[in-house]
Structures are given as C-alpha cells and as structure tokens.
Tab-separated table of C-alpha atoms in Angstrom:
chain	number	residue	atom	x	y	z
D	4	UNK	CA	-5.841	25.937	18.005
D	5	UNK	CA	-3.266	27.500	15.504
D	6	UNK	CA	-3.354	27.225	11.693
D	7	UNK	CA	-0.469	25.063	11.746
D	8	UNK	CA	-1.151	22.424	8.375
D	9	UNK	CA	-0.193	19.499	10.492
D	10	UNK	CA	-2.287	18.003	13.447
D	11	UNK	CA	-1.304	14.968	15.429
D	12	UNK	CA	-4.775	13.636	14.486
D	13	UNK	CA	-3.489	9.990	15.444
D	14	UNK	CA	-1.200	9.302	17.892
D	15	UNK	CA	0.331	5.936	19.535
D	16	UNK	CA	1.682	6.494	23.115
D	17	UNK	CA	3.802	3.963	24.852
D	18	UNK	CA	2.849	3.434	27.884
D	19	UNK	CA	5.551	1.316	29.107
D	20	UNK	CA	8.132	-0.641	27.916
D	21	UNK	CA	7.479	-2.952	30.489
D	22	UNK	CA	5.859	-5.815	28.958
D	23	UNK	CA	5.248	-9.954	30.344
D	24	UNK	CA	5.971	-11.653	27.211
D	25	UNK	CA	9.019	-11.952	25.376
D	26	UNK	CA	7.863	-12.221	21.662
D	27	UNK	CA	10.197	-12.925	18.721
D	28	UNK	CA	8.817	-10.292	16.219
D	29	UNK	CA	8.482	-7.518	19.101
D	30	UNK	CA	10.021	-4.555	16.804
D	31	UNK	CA	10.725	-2.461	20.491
D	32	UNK	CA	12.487	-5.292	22.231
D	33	UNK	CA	9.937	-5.090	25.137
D	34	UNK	CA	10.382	-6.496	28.257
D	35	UNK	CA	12.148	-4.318	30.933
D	36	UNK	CA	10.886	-0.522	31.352
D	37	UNK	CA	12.651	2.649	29.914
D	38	UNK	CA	14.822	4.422	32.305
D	39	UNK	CA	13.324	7.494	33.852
D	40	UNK	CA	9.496	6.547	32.332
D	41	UNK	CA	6.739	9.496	32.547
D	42	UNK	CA	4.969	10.043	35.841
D	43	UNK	CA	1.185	9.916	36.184
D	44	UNK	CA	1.556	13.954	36.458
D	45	UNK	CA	3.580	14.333	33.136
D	46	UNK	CA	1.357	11.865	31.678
D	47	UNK	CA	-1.778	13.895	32.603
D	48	UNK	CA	-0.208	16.862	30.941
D	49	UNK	CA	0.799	15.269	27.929
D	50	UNK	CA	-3.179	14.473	27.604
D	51	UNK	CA	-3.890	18.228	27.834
D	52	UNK	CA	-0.993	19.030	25.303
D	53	UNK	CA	-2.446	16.309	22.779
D	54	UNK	CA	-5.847	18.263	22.987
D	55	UNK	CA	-4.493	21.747	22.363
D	56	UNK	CA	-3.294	19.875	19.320
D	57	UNK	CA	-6.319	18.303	18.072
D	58	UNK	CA	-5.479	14.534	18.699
D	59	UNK	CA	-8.487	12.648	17.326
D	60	UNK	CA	-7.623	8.893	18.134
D	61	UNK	CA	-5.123	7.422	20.470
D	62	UNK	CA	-3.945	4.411	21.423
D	63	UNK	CA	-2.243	3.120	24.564
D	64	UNK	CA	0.112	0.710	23.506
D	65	UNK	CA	3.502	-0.431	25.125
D	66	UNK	CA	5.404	-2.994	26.158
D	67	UNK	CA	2.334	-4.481	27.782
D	68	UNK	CA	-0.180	-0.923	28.371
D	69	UNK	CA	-2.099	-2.934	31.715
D	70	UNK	CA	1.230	-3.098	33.316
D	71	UNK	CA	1.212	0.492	33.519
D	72	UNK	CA	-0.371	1.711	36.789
D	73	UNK	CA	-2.106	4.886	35.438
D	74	UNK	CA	-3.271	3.739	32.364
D	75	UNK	CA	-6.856	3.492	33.298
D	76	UNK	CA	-6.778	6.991	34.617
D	77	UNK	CA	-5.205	8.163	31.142
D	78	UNK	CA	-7.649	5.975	29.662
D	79	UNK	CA	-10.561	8.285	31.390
D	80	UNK	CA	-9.144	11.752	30.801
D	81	UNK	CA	-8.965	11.171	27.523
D	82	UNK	CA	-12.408	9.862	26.842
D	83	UNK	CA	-13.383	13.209	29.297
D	84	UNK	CA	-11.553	15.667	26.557
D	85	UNK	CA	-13.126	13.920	23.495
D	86	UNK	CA	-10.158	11.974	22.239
D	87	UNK	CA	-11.257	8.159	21.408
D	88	UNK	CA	-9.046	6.167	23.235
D	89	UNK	CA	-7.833	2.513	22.597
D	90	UNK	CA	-5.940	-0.174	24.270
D	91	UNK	CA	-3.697	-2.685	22.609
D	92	UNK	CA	-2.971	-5.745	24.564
D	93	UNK	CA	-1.342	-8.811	24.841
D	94	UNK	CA	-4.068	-10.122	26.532
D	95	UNK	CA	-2.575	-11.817	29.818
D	96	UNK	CA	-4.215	-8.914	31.980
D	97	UNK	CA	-7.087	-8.432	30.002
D	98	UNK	CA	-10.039	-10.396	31.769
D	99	UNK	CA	-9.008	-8.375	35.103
D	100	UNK	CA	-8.568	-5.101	33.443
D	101	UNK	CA	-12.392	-5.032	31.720
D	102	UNK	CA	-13.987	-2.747	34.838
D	103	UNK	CA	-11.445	-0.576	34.785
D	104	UNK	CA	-12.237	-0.171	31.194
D	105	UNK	CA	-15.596	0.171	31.808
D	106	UNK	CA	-15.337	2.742	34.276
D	107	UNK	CA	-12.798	4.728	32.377
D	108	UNK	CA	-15.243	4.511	29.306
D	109	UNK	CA	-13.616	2.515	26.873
D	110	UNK	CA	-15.822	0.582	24.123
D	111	UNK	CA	-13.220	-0.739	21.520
D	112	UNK	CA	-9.768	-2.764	21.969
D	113	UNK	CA	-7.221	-5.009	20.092
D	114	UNK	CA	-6.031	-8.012	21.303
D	115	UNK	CA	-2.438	-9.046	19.601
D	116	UNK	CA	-3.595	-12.589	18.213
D	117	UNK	CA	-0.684	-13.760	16.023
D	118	UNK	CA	-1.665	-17.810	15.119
D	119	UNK	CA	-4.002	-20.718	16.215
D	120	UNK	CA	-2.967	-21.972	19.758
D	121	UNK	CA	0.551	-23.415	19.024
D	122	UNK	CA	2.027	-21.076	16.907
D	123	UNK	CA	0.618	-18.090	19.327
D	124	UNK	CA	2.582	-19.550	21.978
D	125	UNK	CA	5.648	-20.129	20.434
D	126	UNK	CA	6.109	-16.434	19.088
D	127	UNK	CA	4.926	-15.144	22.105
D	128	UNK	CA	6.913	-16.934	24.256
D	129	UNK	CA	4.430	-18.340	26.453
D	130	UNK	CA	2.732	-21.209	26.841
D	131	UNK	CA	-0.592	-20.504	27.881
D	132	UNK	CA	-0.799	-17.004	26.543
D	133	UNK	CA	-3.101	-17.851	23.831
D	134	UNK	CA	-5.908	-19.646	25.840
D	135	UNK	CA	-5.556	-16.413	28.520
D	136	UNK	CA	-6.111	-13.996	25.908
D	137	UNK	CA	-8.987	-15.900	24.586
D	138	UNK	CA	-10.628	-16.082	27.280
D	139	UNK	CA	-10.152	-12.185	28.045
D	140	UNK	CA	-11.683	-11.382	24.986
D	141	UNK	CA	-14.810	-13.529	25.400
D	142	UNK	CA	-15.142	-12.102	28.787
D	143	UNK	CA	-14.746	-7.959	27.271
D	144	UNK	CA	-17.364	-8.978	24.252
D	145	UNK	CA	-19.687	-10.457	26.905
D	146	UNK	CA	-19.226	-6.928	28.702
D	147	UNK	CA	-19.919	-4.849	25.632
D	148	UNK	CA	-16.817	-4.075	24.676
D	149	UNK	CA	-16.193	-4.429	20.909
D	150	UNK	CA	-12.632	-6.469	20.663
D	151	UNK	CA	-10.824	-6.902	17.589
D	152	UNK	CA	-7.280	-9.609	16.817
D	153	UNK	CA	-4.089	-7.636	16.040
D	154	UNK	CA	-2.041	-10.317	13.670
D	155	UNK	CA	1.300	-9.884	12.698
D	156	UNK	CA	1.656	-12.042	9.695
D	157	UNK	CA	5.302	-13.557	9.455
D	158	UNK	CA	6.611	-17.405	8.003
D	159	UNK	CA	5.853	-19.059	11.441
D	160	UNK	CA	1.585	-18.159	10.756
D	161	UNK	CA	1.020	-17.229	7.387
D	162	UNK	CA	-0.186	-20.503	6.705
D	163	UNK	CA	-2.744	-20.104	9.573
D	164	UNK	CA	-4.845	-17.260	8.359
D	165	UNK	CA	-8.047	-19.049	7.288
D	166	UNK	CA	-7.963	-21.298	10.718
D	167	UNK	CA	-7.636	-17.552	12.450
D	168	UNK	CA	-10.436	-16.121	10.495
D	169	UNK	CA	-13.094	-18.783	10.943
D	170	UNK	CA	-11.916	-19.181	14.831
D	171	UNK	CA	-12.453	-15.502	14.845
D	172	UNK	CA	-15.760	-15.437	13.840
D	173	UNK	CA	-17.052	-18.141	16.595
D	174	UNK	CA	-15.552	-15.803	19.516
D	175	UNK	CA	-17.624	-13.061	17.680
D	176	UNK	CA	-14.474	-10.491	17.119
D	177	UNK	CA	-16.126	-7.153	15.700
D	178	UNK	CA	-12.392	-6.703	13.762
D	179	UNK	CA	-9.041	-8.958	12.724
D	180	UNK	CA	-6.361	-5.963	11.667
D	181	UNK	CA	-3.560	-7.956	9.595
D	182	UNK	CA	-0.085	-6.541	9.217
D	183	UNK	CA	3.458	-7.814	8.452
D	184	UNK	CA	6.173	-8.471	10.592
D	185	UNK	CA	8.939	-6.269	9.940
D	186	UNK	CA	12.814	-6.737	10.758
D	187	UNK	CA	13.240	-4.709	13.895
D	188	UNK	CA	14.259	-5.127	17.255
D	189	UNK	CA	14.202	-8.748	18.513
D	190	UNK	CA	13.071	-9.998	14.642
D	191	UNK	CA	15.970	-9.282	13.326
D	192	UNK	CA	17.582	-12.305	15.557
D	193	UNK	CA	14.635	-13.987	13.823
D	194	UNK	CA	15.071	-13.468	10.302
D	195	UNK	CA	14.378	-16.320	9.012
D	196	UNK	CA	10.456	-16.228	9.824
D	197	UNK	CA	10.604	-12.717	7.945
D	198	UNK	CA	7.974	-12.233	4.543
D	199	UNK	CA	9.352	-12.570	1.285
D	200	UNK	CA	7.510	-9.785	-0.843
D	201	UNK	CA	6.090	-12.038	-2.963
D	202	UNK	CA	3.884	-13.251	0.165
D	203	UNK	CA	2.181	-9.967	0.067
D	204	UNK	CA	0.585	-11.386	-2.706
D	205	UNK	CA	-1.334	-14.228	-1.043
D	206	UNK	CA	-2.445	-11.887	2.097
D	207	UNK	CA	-3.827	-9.046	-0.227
D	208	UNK	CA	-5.806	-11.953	-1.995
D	209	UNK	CA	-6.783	-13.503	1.778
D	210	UNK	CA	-7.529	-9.978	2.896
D	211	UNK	CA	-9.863	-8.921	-0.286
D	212	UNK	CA	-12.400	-12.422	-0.214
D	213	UNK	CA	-12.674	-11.570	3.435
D	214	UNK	CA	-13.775	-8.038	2.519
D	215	UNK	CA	-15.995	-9.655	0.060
D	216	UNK	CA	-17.532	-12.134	2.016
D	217	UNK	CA	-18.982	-9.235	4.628
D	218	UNK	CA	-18.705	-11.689	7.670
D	219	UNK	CA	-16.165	-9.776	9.736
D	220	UNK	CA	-14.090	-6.675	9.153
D	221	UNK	CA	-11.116	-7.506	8.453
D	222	UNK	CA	-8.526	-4.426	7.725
D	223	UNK	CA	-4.812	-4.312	6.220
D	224	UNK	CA	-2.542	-2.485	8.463
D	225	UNK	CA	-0.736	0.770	7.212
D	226	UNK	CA	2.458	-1.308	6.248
D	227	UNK	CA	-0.042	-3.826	4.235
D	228	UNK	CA	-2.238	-3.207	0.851
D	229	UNK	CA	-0.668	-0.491	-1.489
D	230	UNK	CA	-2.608	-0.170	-4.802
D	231	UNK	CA	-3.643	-3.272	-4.776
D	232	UNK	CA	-5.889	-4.892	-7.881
D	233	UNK	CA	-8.441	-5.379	-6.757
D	234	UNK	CA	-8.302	-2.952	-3.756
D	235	UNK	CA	-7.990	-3.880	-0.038
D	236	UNK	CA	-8.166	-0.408	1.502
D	237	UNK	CA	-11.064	1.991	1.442
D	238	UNK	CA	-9.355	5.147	0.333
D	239	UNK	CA	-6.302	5.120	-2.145
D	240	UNK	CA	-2.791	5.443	-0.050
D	241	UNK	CA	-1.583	8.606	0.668
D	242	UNK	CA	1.772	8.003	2.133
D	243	UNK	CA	3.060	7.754	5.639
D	244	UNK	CA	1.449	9.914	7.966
D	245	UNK	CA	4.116	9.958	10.528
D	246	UNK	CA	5.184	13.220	11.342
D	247	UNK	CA	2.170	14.614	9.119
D	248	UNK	CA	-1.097	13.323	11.088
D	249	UNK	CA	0.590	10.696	13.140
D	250	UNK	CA	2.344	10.965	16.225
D	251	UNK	CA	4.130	8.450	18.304
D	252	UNK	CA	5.237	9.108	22.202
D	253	UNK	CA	7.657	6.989	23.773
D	254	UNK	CA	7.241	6.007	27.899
D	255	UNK	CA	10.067	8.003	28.197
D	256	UNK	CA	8.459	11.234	27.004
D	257	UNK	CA	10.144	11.018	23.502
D	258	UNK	CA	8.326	12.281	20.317
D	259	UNK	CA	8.717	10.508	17.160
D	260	UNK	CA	6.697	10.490	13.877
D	261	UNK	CA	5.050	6.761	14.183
D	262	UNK	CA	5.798	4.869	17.446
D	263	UNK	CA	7.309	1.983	15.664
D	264	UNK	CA	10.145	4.104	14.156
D	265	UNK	CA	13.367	3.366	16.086
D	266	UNK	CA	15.039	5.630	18.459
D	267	UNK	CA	17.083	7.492	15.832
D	268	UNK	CA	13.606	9.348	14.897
D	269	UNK	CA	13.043	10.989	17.712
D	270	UNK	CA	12.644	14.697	17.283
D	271	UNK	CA	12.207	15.765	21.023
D	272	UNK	CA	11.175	15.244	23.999
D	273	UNK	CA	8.164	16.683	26.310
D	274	UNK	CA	10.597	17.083	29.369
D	275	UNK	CA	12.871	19.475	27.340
D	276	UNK	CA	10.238	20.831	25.212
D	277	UNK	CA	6.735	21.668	24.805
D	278	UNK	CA	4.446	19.481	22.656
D	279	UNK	CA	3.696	22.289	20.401
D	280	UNK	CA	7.392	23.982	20.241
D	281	UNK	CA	8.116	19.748	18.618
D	282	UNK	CA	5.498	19.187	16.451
D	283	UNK	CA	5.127	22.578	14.979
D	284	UNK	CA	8.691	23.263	14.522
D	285	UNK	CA	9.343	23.306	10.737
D	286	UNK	CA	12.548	21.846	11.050
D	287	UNK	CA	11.624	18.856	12.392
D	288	UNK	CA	9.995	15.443	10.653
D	289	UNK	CA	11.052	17.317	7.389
D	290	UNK	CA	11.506	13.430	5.787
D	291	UNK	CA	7.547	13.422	5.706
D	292	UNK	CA	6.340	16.839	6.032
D	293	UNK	CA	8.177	18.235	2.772
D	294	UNK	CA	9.076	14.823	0.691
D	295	UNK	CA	9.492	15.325	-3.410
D	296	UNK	CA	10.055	12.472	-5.770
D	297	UNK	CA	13.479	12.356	-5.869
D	298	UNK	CA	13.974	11.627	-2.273
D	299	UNK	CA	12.580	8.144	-3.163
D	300	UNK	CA	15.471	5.568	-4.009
D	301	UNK	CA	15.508	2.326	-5.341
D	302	UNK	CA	12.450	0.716	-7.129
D	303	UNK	CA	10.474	3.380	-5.666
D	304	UNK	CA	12.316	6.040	-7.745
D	305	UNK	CA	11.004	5.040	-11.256
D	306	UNK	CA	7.487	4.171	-9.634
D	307	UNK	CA	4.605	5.492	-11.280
D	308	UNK	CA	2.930	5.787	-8.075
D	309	UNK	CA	5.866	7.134	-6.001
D	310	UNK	CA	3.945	10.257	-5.952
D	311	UNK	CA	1.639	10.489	-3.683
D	312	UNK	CA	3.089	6.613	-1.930
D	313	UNK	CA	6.071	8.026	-0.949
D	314	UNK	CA	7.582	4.634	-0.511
D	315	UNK	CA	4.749	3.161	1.641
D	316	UNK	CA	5.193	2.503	5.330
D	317	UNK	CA	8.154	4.159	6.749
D	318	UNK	CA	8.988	2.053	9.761
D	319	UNK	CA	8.677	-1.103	7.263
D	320	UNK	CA	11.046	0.542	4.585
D	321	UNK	CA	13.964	1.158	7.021
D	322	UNK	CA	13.760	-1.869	8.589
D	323	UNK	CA	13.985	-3.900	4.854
D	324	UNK	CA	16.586	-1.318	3.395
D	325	UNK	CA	18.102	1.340	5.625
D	326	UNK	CA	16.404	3.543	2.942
D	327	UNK	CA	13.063	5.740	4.297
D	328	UNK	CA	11.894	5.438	0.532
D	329	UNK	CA	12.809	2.073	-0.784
D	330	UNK	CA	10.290	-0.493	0.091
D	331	UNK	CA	10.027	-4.116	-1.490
D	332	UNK	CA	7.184	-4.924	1.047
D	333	UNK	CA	4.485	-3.326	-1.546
D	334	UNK	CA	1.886	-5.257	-3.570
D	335	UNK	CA	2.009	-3.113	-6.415
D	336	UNK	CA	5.453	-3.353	-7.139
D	337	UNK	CA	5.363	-7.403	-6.701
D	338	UNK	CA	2.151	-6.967	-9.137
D	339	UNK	CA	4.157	-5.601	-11.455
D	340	UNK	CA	7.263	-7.160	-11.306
D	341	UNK	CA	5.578	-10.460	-11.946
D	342	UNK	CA	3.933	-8.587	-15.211
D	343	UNK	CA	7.520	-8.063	-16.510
C-alpha cells in the first residue's frame, strides 16, 4: 500500500441506476439504468482495486442495489477481503434478498424509511411500499441481521419524526440515520417540500433527546449536525471527506468524491483509468484535498468555524447555492444568526 495521505477509507458504489420506485426527493433521478453499466467482471476488479487502496467500509447503494444481479456476489468478495460491506435499500426486494445476505455474510443494512405509512407512500411513489419494507425488515431482524431506517427529512415528514421514532422502536431497529433532503435531481421539481434552515433547528433538538434518552441510536447524517449546542455528533466536524477519505463509484464505472455529487464531479473513470492512477493523482479532487479559507464564500467566509468545516456537506452546499463552500443548511450558523 503506498504512502499516499489519502485512502478511500469509505466508499459508496452504485450499483445500478436501475431502481422500482420513483421517489420525489431521489437526488440521482433513479429509475432507468446507466448506459453501458459495469459487468460482474469489472465489478470484481473494482473490489480488488478498492483493497489495494485500503477501503474500510462500503456500501452498495443505487438506484435500487437488489435489482442488480451480482450484488450478492460483490456483497461476498468483499466481506472475503475484509471490507465491511452494507446494503441500502428501498425495501421492496428485501424479505427475498435476506439468504442471499446471509450467505454472502452480511450482518448490518439500512432500509430508506422516509414517514409513517401515508407520507412513505406518497414520496416514494408507491402505494404499498411502506408496509413491504416493513415487513422486510421484521423478517432480516428475525434472521439476525441488524437493520437500521434511512430518513430523509423534508416538509412532507418533518412533522412525523416522533411517530417514526416510537414506531421504530416496536419493530426493534438497532439504528434510525436522519438526514435532509437536498435540491437535486428529481427534488428540485419538488421544491416546495425543501427545509428552510431554520428547520435544522428543531431536528438537531429531536436528534439530541433521542441521544439522551439511550433507547435507540439514532445518528445525524454527514449533511446534518454541525457544531451544534449541545452536540449531536460524537466527534467535532472535520469537513467533507469526499475526495479525502470518501469515495463514490458510479454503475457506470465513474469516480467521484461522494456518490451524491452530480455528474460534473467526476474525476475519472475505471474503464479509462486505473483506480490508483484517479485517486492518487494530485490534480484531481483538489476542491477537498488542498481547501484554504478563502475558498469559502458567502456566510461561510467570515465563519469562525470555516476552518476546519469547510462549508459542511458538499453535495448539500451545491445543491442550495451553486457554491462548494456556501452552505445555509448548518445549525451553527442558524444558532447564531438567531443570536444577532
């Protein structure tokens, strides 16, 4: 492994962007596949290439990851070279998919969970996707399988997050990971159920009496919880990690900081390239990998914790501003705006 100061610790691969729902937030407009999508072979190589790297953690995602025919056998490779591998689902294959889990050697997956039975419908664009999910999830905790809600908090749920949490804790979910919605891909035809900042507020306080209350662990997603008082996150925030320890692959091969950065981040791709010529060219993700203060813009700019935030979540900042470093989605700067 070479000395290189960067390791794609973390990394989010899209499987597919195949997906059976049609959901009104979905930031990669999911529903038909990418042209020209990996093979199983170039798939299985990528897995090696990740290793040499020192990938940690990765998650299958998508589109919908259990429409993917190989995933299971990516699933077990990586498990086989060390790398802790997760599965983020919709849910509507789940209860069939739980052997193949099993077999491959998966223990841990999130279920996208994003209201109480109406509401999940109606942004997922299905009407029986809630009660499907559900009842996957029962079925992978009865298995052994420790199965967590992935909530994307917008206007059409936010009011919904204590009937989530206490339905949570009757199914017996060993996690609920709540993030925002963010205007990308089909949301921004759906702007009107985006956040206004000042709603951070009232999740950060949902989010902390959780914590405190010890019943379930509930998490704030990297886009959620900056420097909060009091804190929601574990560890103070260091900045995005896209580019630095994160790593996002798109079905088509593509390699991008984050996966939920839009196209016009990709820095390669695996079919041109190999992994390591991409990630460990200096030239490339230079908006993370060498960021100084005055690349931050906006309220960011005079922030007394611009440095080490570096304008929060990436993916979330560009979506609100065009700007990588101006982010009004941040706690802290609704805490102190309200202080002025």
């Amino acid at each position: 492994m070479s000395d290189f100061p960067f390791k794609p610790e973390v990394v989010g691969w899209e499987l597919t962007l195949r997906c059976n729902m049609n959901c009104i937030h979905c930031g990669s407009t999911a529903g038909e596949p990418r042209p020209n999508e990996l093979t199983e072979k170039e798939g299985l190589d990528l897995i090696d290439q990740m290793a040499e790297l020192g990938t940690k953690i990765l998650t299958l995602s998508g589109g919908e990851p259990l429409m993917h025919p190989s995933w299971h056998i990516y699933a077990k490779k990586l498990v086989e070279k060390g790398i802790a591998a997760y599965i983020i689902t919709n849910g509507l294959l789940l209860e069939a998919a739980i052997p193949k889990m099993l077999e491959a050697g998966m223990r841990r997956i999130g279920v996208s969970i994003d209201g109480m039975e109406k509401t999940h419908n109606f942004i997922r664009n299905h009407p029986n996707s809630f009660q499907i999910a559900m009842k996957g999830i029962k079925k992978a905790i009865e298995n052994g399988i420790a199965a967590g809600a992935i909530t994307h908090i917008s206007k059409a749920n936010i009011g919904e997050m204590e009937d989530m949490y206490q339905h949570f804790l009757k199914v017996g979910l060993s996690f609920w990971q709540i993030q925002i919605t963010f205007s990308q891909g089909r949301m921004k035809t759906h702007d009107d159920y985006a956040l206004d900042p000042q709603q951070m507020l009232d999740i950060a306080d949902f989010i902390y009496k959780k914590q405190q209350e010890g019943k379930m662990q509930v998490v704030p997603g990297d886009n959620m919880g900056y420097y909060c008082e009091p804190p929601i996150t574990k560890r103070p925030f260091k900045g995005c990690f896209a580019g630095r320890h994160l790593m996002g692959v798109d079905a088509d091969g593509s390699i991008k900081g984050c996966l939920s950065l839009p196209r016009e981040f990709v820095e390669g791709n695996i079919r041109t390239e190999s992994l390591r010529t991409i990630w460990e060219d200096p030239q490339r993700f230079k908006y993370n990998r060498y960021f100084s203060t005055d690349m931050l813009e906006g309220y960011c700019k005079d922030c007394p914790k611009g440095d080490p935030c570096r304008g929060g979540c990436t993916v979330t900042a560009y979506a609100a501003t065009g700007s990588k470093f101006n982010n009004p989605y941040c706690v802290y700067r609704v805490m102190r705006e309200k202080q002025v």
